[in-house]
Short mmCIF file of C-alpha atoms in Angstrom, two decimals:
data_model
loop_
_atom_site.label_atom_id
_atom_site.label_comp_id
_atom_site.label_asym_id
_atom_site.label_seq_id
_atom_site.Cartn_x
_atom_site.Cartn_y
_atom_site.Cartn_z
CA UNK A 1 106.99 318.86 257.75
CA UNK A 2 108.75 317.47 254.69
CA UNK A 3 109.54 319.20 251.40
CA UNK A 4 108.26 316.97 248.60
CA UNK A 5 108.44 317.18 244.83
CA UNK A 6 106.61 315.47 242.70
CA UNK A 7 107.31 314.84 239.27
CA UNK A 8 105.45 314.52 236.02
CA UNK A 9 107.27 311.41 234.43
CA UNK A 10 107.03 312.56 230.86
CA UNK A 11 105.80 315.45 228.37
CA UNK A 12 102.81 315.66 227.49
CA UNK A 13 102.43 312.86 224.21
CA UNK A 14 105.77 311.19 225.21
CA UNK A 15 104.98 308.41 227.63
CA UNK A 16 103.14 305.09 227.04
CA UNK A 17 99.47 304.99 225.75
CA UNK A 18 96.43 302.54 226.19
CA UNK A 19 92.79 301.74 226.60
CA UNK A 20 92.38 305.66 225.70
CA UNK A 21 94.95 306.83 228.50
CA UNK A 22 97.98 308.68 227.79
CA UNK A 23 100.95 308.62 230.48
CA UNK A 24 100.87 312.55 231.51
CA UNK A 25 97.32 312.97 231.70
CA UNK A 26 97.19 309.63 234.19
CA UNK A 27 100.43 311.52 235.62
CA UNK A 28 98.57 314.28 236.36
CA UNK A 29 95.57 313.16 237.79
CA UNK A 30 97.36 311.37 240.65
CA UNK A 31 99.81 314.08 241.02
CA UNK A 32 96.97 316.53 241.77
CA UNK A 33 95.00 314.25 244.07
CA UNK A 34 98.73 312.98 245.89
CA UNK A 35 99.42 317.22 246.43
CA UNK A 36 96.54 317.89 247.99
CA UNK A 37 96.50 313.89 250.03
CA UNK A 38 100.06 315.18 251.32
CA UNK A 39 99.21 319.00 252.47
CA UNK A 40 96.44 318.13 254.10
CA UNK A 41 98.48 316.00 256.50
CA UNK A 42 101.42 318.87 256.67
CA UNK A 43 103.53 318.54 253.96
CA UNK A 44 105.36 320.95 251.62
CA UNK A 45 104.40 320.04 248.22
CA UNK A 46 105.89 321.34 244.60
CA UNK A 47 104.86 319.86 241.11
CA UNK A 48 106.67 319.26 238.44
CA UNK A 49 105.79 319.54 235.11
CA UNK A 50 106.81 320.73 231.17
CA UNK A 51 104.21 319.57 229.59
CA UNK A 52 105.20 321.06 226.36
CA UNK A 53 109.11 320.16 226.25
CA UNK A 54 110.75 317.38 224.13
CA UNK A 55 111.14 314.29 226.32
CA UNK A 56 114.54 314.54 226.68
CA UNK A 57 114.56 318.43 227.34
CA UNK A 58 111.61 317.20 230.22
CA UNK A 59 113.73 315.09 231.97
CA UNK A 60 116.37 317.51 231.89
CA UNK A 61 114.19 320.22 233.12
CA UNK A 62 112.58 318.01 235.98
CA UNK A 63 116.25 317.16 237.43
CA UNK A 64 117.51 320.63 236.95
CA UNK A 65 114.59 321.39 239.37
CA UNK A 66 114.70 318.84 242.00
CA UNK A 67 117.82 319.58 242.57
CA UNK A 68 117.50 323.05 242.73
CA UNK A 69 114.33 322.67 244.67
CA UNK A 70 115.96 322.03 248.21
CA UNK A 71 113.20 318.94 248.26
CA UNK A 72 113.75 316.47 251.23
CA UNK A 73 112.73 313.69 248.58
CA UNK A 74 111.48 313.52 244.84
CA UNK A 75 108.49 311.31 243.40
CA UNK A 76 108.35 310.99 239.34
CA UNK A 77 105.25 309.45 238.55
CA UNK A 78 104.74 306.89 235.39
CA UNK A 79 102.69 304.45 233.77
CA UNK A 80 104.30 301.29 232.94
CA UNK A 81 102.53 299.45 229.40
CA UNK A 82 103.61 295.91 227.63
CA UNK A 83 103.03 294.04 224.52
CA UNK A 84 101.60 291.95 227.03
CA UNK A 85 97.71 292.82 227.66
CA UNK A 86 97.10 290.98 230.54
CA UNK A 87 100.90 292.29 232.65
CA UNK A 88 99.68 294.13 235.37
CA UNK A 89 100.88 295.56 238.45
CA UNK A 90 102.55 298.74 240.18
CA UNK A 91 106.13 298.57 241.00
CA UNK A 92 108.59 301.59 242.35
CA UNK A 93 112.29 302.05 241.78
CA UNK A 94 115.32 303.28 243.86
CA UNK A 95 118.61 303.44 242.26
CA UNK A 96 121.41 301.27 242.86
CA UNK A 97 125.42 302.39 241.89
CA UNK A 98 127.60 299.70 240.54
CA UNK A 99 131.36 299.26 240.86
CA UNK A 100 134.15 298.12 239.03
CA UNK A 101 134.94 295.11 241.78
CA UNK A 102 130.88 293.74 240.67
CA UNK A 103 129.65 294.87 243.97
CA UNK A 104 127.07 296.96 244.16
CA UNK A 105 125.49 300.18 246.70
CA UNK A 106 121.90 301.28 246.97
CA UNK A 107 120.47 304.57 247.71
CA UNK A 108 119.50 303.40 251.60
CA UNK A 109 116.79 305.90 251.81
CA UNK A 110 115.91 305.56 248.46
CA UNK A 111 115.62 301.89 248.56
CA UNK A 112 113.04 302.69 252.01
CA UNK A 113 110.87 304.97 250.57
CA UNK A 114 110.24 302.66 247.63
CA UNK A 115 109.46 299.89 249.46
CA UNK A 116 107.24 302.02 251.34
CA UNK A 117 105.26 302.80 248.69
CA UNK A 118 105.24 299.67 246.88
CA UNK A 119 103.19 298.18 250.37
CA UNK A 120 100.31 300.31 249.81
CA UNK A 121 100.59 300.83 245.97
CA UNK A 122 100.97 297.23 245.30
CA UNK A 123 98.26 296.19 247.11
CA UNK A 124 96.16 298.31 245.09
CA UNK A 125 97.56 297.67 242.27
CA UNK A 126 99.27 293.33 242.33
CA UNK A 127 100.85 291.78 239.50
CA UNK A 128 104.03 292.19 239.54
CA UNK A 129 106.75 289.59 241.27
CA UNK A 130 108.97 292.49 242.23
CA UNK A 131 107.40 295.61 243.53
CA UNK A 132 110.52 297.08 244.09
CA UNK A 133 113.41 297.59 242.13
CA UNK A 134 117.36 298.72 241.81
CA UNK A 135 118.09 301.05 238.86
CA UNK A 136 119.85 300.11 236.38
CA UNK A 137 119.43 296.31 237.25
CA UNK A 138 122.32 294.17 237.05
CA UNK A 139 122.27 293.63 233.42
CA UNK A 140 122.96 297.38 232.62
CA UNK A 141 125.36 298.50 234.80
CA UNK A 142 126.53 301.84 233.11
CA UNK A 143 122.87 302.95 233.18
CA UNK A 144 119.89 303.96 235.10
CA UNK A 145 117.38 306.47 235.40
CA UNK A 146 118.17 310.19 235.20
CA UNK A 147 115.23 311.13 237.89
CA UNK A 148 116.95 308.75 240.42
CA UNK A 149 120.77 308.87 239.45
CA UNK A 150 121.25 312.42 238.57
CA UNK A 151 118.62 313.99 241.75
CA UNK A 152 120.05 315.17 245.01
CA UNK A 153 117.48 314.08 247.08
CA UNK A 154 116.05 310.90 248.07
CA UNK A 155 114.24 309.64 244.77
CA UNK A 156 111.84 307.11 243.47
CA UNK A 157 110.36 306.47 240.74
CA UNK A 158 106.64 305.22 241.17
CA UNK A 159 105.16 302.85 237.90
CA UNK A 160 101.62 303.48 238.79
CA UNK A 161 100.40 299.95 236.78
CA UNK A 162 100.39 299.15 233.06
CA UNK A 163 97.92 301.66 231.23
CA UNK A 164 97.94 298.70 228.55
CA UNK A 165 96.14 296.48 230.95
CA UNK A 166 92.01 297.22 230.97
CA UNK A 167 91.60 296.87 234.88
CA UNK A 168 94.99 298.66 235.72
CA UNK A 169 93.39 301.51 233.02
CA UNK A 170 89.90 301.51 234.52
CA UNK A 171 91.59 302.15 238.12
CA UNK A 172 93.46 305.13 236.25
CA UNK A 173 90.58 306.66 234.72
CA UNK A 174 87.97 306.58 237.34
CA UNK A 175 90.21 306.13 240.49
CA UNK A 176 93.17 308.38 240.37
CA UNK A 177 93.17 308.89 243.78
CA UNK A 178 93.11 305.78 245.28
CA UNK A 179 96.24 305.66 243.35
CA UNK A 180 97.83 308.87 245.01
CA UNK A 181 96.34 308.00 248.75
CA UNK A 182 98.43 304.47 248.68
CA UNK A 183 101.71 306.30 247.20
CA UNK A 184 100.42 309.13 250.27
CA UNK A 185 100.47 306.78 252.86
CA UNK A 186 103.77 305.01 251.53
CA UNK A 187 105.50 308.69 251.36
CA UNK A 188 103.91 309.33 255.27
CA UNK A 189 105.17 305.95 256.69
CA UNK A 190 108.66 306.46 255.39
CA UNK A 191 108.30 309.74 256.88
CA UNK A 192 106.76 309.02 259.98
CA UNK A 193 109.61 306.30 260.80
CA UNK A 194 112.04 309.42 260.73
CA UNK A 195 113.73 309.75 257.75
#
């Protein structure tokens, strides 16, 4: 049995918006339906939420409790949107550390349990030409995101589609757990091949 958090990406009214949806209700949904996917096959599972902090105070608040959490790894769910109505697509992110000589280390089991969830996920959910991702990216060195750079544990953080796209919406609204069985089965593969 693993200890698992997972994370509500945003406040509530922070995160991205579309076709009706707002990022911490969709956040919630599949958090919900991922808890009870993962304890029904064995696993310890916390959620994370301040739905009624600041952003900023949020994200501070979520890492503060991840790390405190003695969690054997950390999933901070999001909705991706665009300017672009028809980008679609899941992807998942691992960090990556830069240093000064231009080379570069990533998170090894963050990196795996990404990709293992971006099998399943993006399957469900294709579009995009990278499913997963380093954090920052080469062209921002210096930064990257708090959930995954400042968390003790493993960490990923899953971009469950574009909200701003009408099918990846419609799979939100009505299918929220399809959503949180693929990132279940990515989470129980990367567990199952023993890390």
């Amino acid at each position: 049995m693993k200890k698992i958090c997972i994370d509500i990406g945003h406040a509530a009214g922070t995160g991205a918006t579309g076709n009706g949806l707002e990022e911490h209700g969709v956040a919630v949904q599949v958090a919900a339906h991922l808890a009870r996917y993962l304890r029904e096959r064995g696993q310890s599972v916390s959620v994370i939420d301040y739905p009624h902090l600041s952003n900023a105070a949020d994200l501070n608040a979520a890492v503060r409790a991840v790390n405190a959490g003695n969690y054997d790894l950390s999933v901070s769910l999001h909705c991706d949107s665009s300017d672009n109505p028809d980008a679609c697509g899941a992807h998942v992110c691992h960090h990556r550390t830069y240093h000064k000589n231009g080379t570069f280390r990533d998170s090894v089991q963050g990196k795996a349990l990404a990709s293992a969830i971006a099998g399943p996920l993006c399957k469900l959910l294709p579009g995009r030409a990278d499913p997963v991702q380093a954090r920052p990216d080469r062209k921002k060195k210096l930064s990257g995101l708090q959930v995954l750079r400042a968390t003790r544990p493993p960490a990923v953080l899953c971009e469950c589609s574009f909200i701003t796209n009408a099918n990846d919406a419609e799979m939100m609204k009505n299918r929220p757990e399809l959503i949180a069985q693929a990132i279940g089965a990515g989470i129980l593969d990367y567990i199952d091949n023993g890390h």
